[in-house]
Coordinates of C-alpha atoms in Angstrom, one line a residue:
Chain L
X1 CA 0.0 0.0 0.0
X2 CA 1.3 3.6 -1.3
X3 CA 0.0 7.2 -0.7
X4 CA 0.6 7.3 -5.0
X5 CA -1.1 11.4 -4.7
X6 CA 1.0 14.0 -5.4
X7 CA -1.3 16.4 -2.6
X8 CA -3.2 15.7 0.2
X9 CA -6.5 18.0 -0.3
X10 CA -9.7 16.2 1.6
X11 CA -10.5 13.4 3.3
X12 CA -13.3 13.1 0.5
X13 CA -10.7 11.9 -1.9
X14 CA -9.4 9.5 0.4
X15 CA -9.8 5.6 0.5
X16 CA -10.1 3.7 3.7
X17 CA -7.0 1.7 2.6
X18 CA -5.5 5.2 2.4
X19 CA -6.8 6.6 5.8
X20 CA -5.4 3.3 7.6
X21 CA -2.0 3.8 6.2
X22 CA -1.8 7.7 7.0
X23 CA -3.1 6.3 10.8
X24 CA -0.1 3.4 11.0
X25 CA 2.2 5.4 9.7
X26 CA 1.2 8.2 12.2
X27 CA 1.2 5.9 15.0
X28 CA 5.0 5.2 14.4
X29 CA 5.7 8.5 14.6
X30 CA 4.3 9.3 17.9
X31 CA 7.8 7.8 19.4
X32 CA 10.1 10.0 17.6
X33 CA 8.5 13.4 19.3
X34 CA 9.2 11.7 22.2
X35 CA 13.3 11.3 22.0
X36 CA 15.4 13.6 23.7
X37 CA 16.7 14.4 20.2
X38 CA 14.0 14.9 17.9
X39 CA 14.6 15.1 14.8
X40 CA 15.5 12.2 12.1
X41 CA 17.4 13.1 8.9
X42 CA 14.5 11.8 6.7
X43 CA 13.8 14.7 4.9
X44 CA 17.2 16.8 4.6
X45 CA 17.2 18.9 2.0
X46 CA 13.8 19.5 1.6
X47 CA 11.7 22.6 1.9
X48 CA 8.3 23.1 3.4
X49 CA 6.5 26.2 2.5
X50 CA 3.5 26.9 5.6
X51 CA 1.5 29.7 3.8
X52 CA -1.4 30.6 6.1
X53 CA -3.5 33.4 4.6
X54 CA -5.7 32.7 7.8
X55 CA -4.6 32.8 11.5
X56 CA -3.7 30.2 13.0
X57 CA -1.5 28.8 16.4
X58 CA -1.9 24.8 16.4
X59 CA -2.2 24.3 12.6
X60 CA 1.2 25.9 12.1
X61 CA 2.9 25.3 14.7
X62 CA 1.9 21.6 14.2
X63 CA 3.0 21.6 10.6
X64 CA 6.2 23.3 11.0
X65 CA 7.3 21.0 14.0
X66 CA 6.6 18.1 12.3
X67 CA 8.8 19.7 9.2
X68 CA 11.4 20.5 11.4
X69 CA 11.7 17.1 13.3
X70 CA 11.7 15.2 9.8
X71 CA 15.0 17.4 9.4
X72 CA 13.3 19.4 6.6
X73 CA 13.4 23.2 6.0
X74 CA 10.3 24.8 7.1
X75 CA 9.2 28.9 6.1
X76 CA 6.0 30.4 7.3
X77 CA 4.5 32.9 5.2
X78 CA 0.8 34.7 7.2
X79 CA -0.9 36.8 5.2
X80 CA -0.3 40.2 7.1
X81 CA 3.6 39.7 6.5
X82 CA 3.3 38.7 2.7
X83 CA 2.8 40.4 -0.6
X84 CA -1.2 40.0 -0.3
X85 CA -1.2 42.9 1.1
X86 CA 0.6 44.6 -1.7
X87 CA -2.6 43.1 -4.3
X88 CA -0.3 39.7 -5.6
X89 CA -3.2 37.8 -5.9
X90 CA -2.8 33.8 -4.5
X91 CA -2.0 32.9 -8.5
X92 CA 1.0 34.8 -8.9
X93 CA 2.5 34.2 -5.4
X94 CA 2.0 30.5 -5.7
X95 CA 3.7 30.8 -9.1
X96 CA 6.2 33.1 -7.6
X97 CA 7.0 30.4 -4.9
X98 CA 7.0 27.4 -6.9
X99 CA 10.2 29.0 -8.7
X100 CA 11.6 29.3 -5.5
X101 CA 11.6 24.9 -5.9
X102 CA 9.9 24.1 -2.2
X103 CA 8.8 20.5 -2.2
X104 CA 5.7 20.7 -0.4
X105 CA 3.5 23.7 0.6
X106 CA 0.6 23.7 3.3
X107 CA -1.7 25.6 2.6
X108 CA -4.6 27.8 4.2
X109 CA -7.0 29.9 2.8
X110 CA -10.1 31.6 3.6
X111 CA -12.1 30.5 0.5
X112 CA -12.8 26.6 -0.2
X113 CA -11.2 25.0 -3.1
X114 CA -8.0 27.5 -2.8
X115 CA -5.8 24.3 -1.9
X116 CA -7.1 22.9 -5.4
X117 CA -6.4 25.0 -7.6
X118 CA -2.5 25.6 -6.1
X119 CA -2.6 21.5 -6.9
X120 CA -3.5 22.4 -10.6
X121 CA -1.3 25.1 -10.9
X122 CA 2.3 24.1 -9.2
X123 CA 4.1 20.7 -9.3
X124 CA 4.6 20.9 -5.4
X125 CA 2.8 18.5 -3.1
X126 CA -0.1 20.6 -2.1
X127 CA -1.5 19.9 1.7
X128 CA -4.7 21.8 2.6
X129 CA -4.5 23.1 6.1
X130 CA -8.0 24.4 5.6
X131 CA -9.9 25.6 2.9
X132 CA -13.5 27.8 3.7
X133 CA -16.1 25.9 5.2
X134 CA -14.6 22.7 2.8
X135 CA -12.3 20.7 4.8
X136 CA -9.6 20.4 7.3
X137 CA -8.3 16.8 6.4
X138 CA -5.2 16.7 8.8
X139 CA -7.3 17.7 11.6
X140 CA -10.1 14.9 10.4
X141 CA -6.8 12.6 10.7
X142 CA -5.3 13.6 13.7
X143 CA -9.1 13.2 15.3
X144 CA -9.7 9.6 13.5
X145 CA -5.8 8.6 15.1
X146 CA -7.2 10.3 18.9
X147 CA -10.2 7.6 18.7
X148 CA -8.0 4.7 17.3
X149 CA -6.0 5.3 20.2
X150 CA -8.2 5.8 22.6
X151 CA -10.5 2.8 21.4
X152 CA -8.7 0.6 19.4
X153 CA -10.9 1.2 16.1
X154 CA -13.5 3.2 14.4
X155 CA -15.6 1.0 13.1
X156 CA -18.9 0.8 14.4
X157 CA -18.2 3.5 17.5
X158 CA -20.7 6.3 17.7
X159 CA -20.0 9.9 17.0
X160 CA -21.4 13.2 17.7
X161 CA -20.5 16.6 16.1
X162 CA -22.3 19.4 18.2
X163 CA -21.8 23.4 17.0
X164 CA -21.8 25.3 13.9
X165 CA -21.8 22.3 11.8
X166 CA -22.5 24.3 8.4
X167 CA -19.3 26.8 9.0
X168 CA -17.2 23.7 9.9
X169 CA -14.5 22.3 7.7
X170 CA -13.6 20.2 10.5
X171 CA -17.0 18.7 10.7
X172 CA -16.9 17.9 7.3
X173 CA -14.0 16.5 7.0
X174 CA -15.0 14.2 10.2
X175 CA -17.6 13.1 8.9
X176 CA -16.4 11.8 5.6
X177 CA -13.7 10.3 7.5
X178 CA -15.5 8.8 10.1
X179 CA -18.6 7.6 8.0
X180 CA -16.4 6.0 5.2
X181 CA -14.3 4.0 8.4
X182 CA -17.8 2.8 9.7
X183 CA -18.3 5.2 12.7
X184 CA -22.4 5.9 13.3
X185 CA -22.0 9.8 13.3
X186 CA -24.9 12.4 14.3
X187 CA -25.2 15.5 14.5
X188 CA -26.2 18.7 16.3
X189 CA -26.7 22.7 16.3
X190 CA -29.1 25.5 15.5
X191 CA -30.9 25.1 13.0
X192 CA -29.5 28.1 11.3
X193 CA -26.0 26.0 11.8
X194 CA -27.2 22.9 10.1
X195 CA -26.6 22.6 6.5
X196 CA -29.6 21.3 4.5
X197 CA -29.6 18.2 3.2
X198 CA -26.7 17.2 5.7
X199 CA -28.3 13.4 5.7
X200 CA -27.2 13.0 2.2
X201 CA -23.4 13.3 4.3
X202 CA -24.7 10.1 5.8
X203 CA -25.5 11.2 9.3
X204 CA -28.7 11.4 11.5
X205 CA -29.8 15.0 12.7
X206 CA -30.6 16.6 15.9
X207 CA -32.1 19.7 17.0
X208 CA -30.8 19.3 20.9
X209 CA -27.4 18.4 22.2
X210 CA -29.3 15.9 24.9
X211 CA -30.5 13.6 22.0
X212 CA -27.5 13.9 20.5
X213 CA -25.2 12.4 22.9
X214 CA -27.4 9.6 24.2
X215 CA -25.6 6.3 24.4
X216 CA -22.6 7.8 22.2
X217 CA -18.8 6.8 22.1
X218 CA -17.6 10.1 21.1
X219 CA -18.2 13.6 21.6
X220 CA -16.9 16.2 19.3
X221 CA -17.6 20.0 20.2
X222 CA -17.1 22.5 17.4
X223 CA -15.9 26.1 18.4
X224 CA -18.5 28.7 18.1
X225 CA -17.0 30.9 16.1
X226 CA -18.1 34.4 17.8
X227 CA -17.2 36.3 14.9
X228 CA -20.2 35.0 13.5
X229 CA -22.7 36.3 16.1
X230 CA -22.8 39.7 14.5
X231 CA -24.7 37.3 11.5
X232 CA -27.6 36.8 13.4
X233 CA -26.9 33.5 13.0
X234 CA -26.9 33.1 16.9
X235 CA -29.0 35.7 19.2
X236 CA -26.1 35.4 21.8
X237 CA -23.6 33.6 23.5
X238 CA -25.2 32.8 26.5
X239 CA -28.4 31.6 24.5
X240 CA -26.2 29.7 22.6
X241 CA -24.7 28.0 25.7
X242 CA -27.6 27.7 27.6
X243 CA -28.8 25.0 25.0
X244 CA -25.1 23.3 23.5
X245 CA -22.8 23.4 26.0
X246 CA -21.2 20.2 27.6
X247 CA -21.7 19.8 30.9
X248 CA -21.3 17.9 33.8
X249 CA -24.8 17.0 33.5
X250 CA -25.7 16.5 30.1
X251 CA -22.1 14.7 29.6
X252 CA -23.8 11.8 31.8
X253 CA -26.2 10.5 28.8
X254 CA -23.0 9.4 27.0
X255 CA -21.3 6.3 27.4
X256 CA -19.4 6.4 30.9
X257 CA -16.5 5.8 29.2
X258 CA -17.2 8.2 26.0
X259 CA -14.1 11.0 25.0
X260 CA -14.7 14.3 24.7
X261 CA -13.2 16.2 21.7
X262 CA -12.7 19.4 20.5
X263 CA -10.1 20.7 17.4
X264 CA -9.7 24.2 19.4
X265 CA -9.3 26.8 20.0
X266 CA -12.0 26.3 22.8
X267 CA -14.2 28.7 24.0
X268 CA -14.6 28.0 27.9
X269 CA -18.0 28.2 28.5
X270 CA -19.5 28.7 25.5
X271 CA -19.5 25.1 23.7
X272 CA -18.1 23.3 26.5
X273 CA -17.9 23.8 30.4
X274 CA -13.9 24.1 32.0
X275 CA -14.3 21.3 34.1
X276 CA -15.2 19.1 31.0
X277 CA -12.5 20.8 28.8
X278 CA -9.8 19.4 31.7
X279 CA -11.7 16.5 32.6
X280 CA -10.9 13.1 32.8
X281 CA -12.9 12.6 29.8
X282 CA -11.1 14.8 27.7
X283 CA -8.4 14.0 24.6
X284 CA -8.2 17.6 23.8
X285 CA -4.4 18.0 24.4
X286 CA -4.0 14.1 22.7
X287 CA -5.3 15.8 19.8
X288 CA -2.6 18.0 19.6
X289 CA -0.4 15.6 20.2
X290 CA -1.6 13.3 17.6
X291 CA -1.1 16.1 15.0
X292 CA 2.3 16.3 15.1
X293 CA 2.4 12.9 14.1
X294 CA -0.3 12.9 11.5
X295 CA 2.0 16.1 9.7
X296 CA 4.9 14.1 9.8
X297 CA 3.4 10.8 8.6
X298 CA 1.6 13.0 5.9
X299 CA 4.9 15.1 4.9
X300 CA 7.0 11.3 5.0
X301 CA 4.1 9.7 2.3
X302 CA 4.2 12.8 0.3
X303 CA 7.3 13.5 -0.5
X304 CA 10.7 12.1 -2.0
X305 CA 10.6 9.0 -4.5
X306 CA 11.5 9.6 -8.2
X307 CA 8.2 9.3 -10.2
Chain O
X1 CA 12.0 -21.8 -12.2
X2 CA 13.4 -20.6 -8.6
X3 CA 15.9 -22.9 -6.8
X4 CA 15.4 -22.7 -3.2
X5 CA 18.0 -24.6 -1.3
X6 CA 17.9 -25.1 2.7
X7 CA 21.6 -23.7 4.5
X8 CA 20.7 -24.2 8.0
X9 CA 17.4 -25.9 9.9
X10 CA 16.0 -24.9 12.9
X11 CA 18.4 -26.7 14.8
X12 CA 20.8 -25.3 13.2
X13 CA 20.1 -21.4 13.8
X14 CA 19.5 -22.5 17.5
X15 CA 23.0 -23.7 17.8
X16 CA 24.0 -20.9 16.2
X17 CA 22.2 -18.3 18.5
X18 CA 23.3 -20.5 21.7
X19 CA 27.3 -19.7 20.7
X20 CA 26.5 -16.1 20.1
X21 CA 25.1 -15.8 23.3
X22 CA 28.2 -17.2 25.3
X23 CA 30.4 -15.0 22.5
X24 CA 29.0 -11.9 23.9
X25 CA 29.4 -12.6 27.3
X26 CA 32.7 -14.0 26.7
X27 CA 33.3 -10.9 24.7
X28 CA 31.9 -8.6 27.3
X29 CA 33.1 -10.3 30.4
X30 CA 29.5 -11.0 31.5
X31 CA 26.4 -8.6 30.8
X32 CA 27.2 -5.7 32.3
X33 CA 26.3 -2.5 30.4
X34 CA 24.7 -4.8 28.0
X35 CA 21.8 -3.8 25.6
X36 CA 20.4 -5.5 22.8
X37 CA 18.4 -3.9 20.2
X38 CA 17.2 -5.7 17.1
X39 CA 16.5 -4.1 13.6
X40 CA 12.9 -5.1 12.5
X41 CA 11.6 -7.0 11.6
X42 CA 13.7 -10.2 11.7
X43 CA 16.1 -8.6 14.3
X44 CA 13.8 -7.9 17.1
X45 CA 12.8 -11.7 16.9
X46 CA 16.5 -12.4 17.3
X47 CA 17.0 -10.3 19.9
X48 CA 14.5 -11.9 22.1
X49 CA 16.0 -15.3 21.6
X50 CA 19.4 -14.3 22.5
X51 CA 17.4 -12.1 25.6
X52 CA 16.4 -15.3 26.8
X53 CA 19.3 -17.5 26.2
X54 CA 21.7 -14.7 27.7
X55 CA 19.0 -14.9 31.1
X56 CA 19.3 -19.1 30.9
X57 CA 23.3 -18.6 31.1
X58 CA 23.5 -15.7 33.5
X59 CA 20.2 -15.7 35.1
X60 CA 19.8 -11.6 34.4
X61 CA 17.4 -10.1 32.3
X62 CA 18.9 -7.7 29.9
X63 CA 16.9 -4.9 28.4
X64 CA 16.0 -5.7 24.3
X65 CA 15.1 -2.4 22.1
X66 CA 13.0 -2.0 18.9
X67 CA 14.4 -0.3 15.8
X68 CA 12.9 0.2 13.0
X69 CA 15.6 2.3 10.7
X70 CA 13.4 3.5 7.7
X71 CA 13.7 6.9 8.9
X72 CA 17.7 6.6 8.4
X73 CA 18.1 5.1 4.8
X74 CA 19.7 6.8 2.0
X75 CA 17.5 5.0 -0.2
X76 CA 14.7 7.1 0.5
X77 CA 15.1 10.4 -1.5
X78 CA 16.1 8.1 -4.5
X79 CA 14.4 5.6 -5.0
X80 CA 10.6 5.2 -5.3
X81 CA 9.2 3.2 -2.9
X82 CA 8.3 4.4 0.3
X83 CA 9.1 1.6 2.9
X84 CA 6.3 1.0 5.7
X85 CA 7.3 2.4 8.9
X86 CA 7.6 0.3 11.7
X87 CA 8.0 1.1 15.7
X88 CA 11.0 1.8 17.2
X89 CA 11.1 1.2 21.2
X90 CA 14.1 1.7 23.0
X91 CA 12.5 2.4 26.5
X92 CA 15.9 3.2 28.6
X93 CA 19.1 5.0 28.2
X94 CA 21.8 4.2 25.8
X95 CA 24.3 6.6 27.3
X96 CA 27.5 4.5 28.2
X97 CA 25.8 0.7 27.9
X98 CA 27.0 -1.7 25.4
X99 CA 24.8 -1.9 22.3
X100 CA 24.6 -5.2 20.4
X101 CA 22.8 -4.6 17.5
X102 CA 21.1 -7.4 16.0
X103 CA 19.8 -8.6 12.7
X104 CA 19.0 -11.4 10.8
X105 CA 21.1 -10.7 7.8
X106 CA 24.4 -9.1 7.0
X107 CA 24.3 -7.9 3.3
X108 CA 25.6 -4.6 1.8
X109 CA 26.2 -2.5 5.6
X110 CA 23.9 0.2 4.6
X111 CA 21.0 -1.1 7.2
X112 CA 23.9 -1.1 9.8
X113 CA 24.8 2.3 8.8
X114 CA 21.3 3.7 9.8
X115 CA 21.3 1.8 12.7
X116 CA 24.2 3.3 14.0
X117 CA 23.1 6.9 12.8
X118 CA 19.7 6.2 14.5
X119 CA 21.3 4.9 18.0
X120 CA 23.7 7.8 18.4
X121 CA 20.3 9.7 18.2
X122 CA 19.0 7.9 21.3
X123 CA 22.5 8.7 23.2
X124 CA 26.2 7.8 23.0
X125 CA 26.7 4.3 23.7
X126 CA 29.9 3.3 25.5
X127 CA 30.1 0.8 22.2
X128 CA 28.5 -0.8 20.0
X129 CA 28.8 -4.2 18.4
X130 CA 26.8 -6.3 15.6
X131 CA 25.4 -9.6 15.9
X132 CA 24.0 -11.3 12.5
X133 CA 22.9 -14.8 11.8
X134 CA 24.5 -14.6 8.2
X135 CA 27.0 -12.7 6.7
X136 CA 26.4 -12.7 2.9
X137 CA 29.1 -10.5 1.8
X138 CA 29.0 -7.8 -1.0
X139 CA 29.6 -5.1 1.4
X140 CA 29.5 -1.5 0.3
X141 CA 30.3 -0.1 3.7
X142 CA 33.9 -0.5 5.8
X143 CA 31.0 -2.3 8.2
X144 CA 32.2 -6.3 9.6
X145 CA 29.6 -7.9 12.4
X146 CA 31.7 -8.9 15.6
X147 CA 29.2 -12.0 16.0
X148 CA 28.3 -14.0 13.0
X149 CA 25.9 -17.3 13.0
X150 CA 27.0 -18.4 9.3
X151 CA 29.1 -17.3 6.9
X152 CA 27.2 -17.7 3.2
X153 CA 29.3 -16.7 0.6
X154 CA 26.3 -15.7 -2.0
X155 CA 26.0 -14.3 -5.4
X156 CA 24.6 -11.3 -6.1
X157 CA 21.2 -12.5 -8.3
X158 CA 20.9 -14.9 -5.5
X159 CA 18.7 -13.9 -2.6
X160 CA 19.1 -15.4 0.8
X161 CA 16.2 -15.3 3.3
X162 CA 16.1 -16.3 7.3
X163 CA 12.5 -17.8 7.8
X164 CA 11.5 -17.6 11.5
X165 CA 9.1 -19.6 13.3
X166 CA 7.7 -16.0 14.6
X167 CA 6.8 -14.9 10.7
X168 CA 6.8 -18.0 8.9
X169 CA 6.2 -20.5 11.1
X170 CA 9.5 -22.4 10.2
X171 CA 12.9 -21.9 11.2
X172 CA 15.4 -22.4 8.1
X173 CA 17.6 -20.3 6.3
X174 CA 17.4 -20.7 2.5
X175 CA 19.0 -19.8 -0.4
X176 CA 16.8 -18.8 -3.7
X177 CA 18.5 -18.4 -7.2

C-alpha cells in the first residue's frame, strides 16, 4: 500500500486503505516526538513552504514542527507579513513560490477549493490546512488517530458533532472520514447552523445536544466561532450555551467511558464547560499531540521517490 | 523456475544463537552495560531469543530495544518506494551501555549504517557491536559484524532469506536463485 497522490487536499478523496495507512504510519511517529533528540534526517534537504493566509496557532505550529523534526526546512509565510497585502493575488504568489523549488507547501486559505487550484497550478505537493467551510483533512486525521488510540478502532463506534456544523471544515472533513471507516455519526446545532440536506453526508440530525449524545462513544464539540454572532446566525452567546454546551450534566447521557473532543481553540464556557475541557474525559491535548504525528506521517508519504 | 535450497534448519540457527550468546558474554566479560536492540523486523525476533538464552546462562534479564531504521536510509530520497514504517522502542538509556545490534542478515552494511546513525540519536553508547545470523558478503560499507551465525558466501542474483518460526512459522535459512 502507497500514498501514490502527489497532494493531500480532503478526506473526500481519500480511500479507507488510504486513511489506515496515513493512521499506522502516524502511530510510528508518535515515538520520535518523544526522544530527547528529535529530529531524524528523513527529509534533509527539503523545503516546506507553511502559507497561512488565515490565522492560526496549532495548525502551524503543528505543521512546522513536524517539518522541522523530519529534518526538513520549514518557512512560514501569514498573510499580514506577505505580498497580499501589496494586491499579488494567490496565483502569482504560488507561481512566484514554486520557482523558488519548495517540495511541499501547506496551505490555508479563507475561500474553499483555494488548496485545489494551487494543486493544478504548481508541481509541489499541495497539503490543505484548511480551505473555507470545505475541509480540514489533517485535523479529520489527527481526530480519527485520537479515537483509534483511545478505542482501538473506528468502526462501528458512535459519534457526535455538536456546533456550527455548516461553517465547519472540520466537521466535514469528520464526517467523511469517520462515515467511510464505519463510525455511526450524528449530529447537532441551531438550526440556522445545520446545512440542509446534511443526511445525504450520511448522518442522523438533531435539534438538541441531549439527544445527540445519548448512548454515544464520542463527543466532538465544534468552536462557536463568535465572529459570526454579528450574522444573526446566533441571538447570543449565553443563548447559545444555555442550549449546547457540555456539561457535567448532560455529559452523563453518554457512554461512561465516552471522550470528549474538540479541534480548538475552545471557547470555555460557550460550547463546552472548563471542568469538562480538563476533565478526565477529555483527549483535547491528545489531539494536539496526535497532529504532530499525522503532519509528519503526511509530509513522510508525500514526499521524496522519483516518479 | 526458482531454486530454493535449505543452508541451516532450525536446529541449526538454534545452535547458532546458543554460541553467540556465550560470545558476547565472553566478549563482554558477563552482561554488564549490555543492551540488545534488534533491527525489525527479523532482528527484534533475534534479539528476544538471544534475551532469553543470555537470562538461561547468567540468570539476568537484559533490556532488548526495537528499531525500525526507515527513517535513516539513504534510499529514500532516491528511490521510489516508500518503505512502511515500523516502531522503534528503546524504553531506557543508551548513554554509556554496550549496544549489540542485532539482525538477521548481514548484506551490503547500509542497514547497519542507519542503525548506528539512528542509535547515536538515542545517546552515546559506550560501544556498539553487531550480531547477524548470516554474513552474505557484498559489502558496500567499511562495516564487519563482531558475532556471525554463518558465513554464506552468496551471489549477487541470489537472494538469501532467514524464515522464523515468529513470521513464517519455520525456522530455516534458504538460499533462492
Amino acid at each position: 500500500m502507497r500514498l501514490t497522490k502527489k497532494d493531500l487536499l480532503g478526506i473526500q478523496d481519500l480511500s479507507v486503505d488510504e486513511i489506515n495507512l496515513i493512521l499506522d504510519t502516524a502511530e510510528s511517529f508518535i515515538e520520535v516526538s518523544t526522544r530527547e533528540i528529535k529530529k531524524v534526517p528523513t527529509l534533509r534537504g527539503k523545503t516546506i513552504i507553511n502559507l497561512f493566509m488565515e490565522p492560526s496557532t496549532r495548525t502551524r505550529t503543528s505543521f512546522e514542527i513536524a517539518g522541522k523534526r523530519l529534518g526538513a526546512d520549514t518557512v512560514n509565510i501569514s498573510a499580514t507579513t506577505s505580498s497580499v497585502v501589496k494586491g499579488e493575488t494567490l496565483i502569482d504568489m504560488a507561481r512566484n513560490l514554486e520557482a523558488m523549488n519548495p517540495d511541499v507547501i501547506v496551505i490555508r486559505h479563507n475561500a474553499s477549493g483555494a488548496p485545489h487550484m494551487l494543486a493544478k497550478l504548481v508541481k509541489q505537493s499541495i497539503i490543505n490546512a484548511g480551505d473555507g467551510a470545505h475541509e480540514h483533512p489533517t485535523q479529520a486525521l489527527l481526530d480519527m488517530m485520537t479515537i483509534k488510540a483511545r478505542k482501538g478502532r473506528i468502526a462501528g463506534l458512535r459519534v457526535a458533532i455538536i456546533g456550527d456544523i455548516a461553517h465547519s471544515r472540520v466537521a466535514r472533513s469528520n464526517i467523511y472520514g469517520l462515515t467511510r471507516m464505519g463510525a455511526q455519526v450524528t449530529v447537532a446545532g441551531p438550526a440556522t447552523m445545520l446545512p440542509r440536506q446534511i443526511e445525504q453526508m450520511g448522518v442522523t440530525v438533531h435539534q438538541h445536544l441531549e439527544e445527540a449524545i445519548k448512548g454515544v462513544d464520542i463527543i466532538m464539540m465544534l468552536r462557536i466561532q463568535t465572529e459570526r454572532e454579528q450574522q444573526n446566525i446566533f441571538p447570543s452567546l449565553r443563548e447559545y450555551s444555555r442550549c449546547f454546551c457540555l456539561n457535567r450534566e448532560n455529559i452523563r447521557l453518554a457512554k461512561d467511558d465516552a471522550l470528549v473532543m474538540h479541534p480548538g481553540p475552545i471557547n470555555r464556557g460557550v460550547e463546552i464547560a472548563p471542568d469538562i475541557a480538563d476533565g478526565p474525559a477529555s483527549v483535547i491535548l491528545e489531539q494536539v499531540t496526535n497532529g504532530v504525528a499525522v503532519r509528519m506521517a503526511l509530509l513522510y508519504l508525500l514526499t521524496g521517490g522519483k516518479s | 523456475m526458482d531454486i530454493k535450497k535449505i543452508v541451516m534448519d532450525a536446529e541449526g540457527i538454534d545452535r547458532s544463537l546458543t554460541r553467540i550468546a556465550y560470545e558476547i558474554l565472553e566478549k563482554n566479560k558477563g552482561v554488564e552495560d549490555i543492551v540488545l536492540v534488534g533491527i525489525q523486523t527479523g532482528g527484534v525476533f533475534l534479539a528476544d531469543r538471544l534475551k532469553k538464552k543470555i537470562s538461561a546462562i547468567e540468570e539476568v534479564e537484559i533490556p532488548t530495544g526495537i528499531l525500525d531504521i526507515t527513517l535513516y536510509r539513504d534510499d529514500l530520497l532516491t528511490s521510489n518506494k516508500k518503505p512502511r514504517l515500523g516502531k522503534t522502542d528503546i524504553p531506557f538509556s543508551l548513554d554509556d551501555r554496550k549496544v549489540v545490534l542485532v539482525d538477521d542478515v548481514l548484506f551490503t552494511g547500509r542497514t547497519i549504517r542507519a542503525a548506528m546513525d539512528a542509535l547515536i540519536d538515542f545517546g552515546r553508547p559506550k560501544l556498539i557491536q553487531l550480531a547477524v545470523l548470516v554474513d552474505r558478503g557484498h559489502r558496500e560499507l567499511p562495516i564487519r559484524a563482531d558475532f556471525v551465525g554463518k558465513n554464506l558466501p552468496s551471489s549477487l542474483w541470489e537472494d538469501v532469506s532467514v524464515n522464523l518460526t515468529e513470521k513464517t512459522g519455520k525456522d530455516e535459512i534458504v538460499i533462492v536463485s
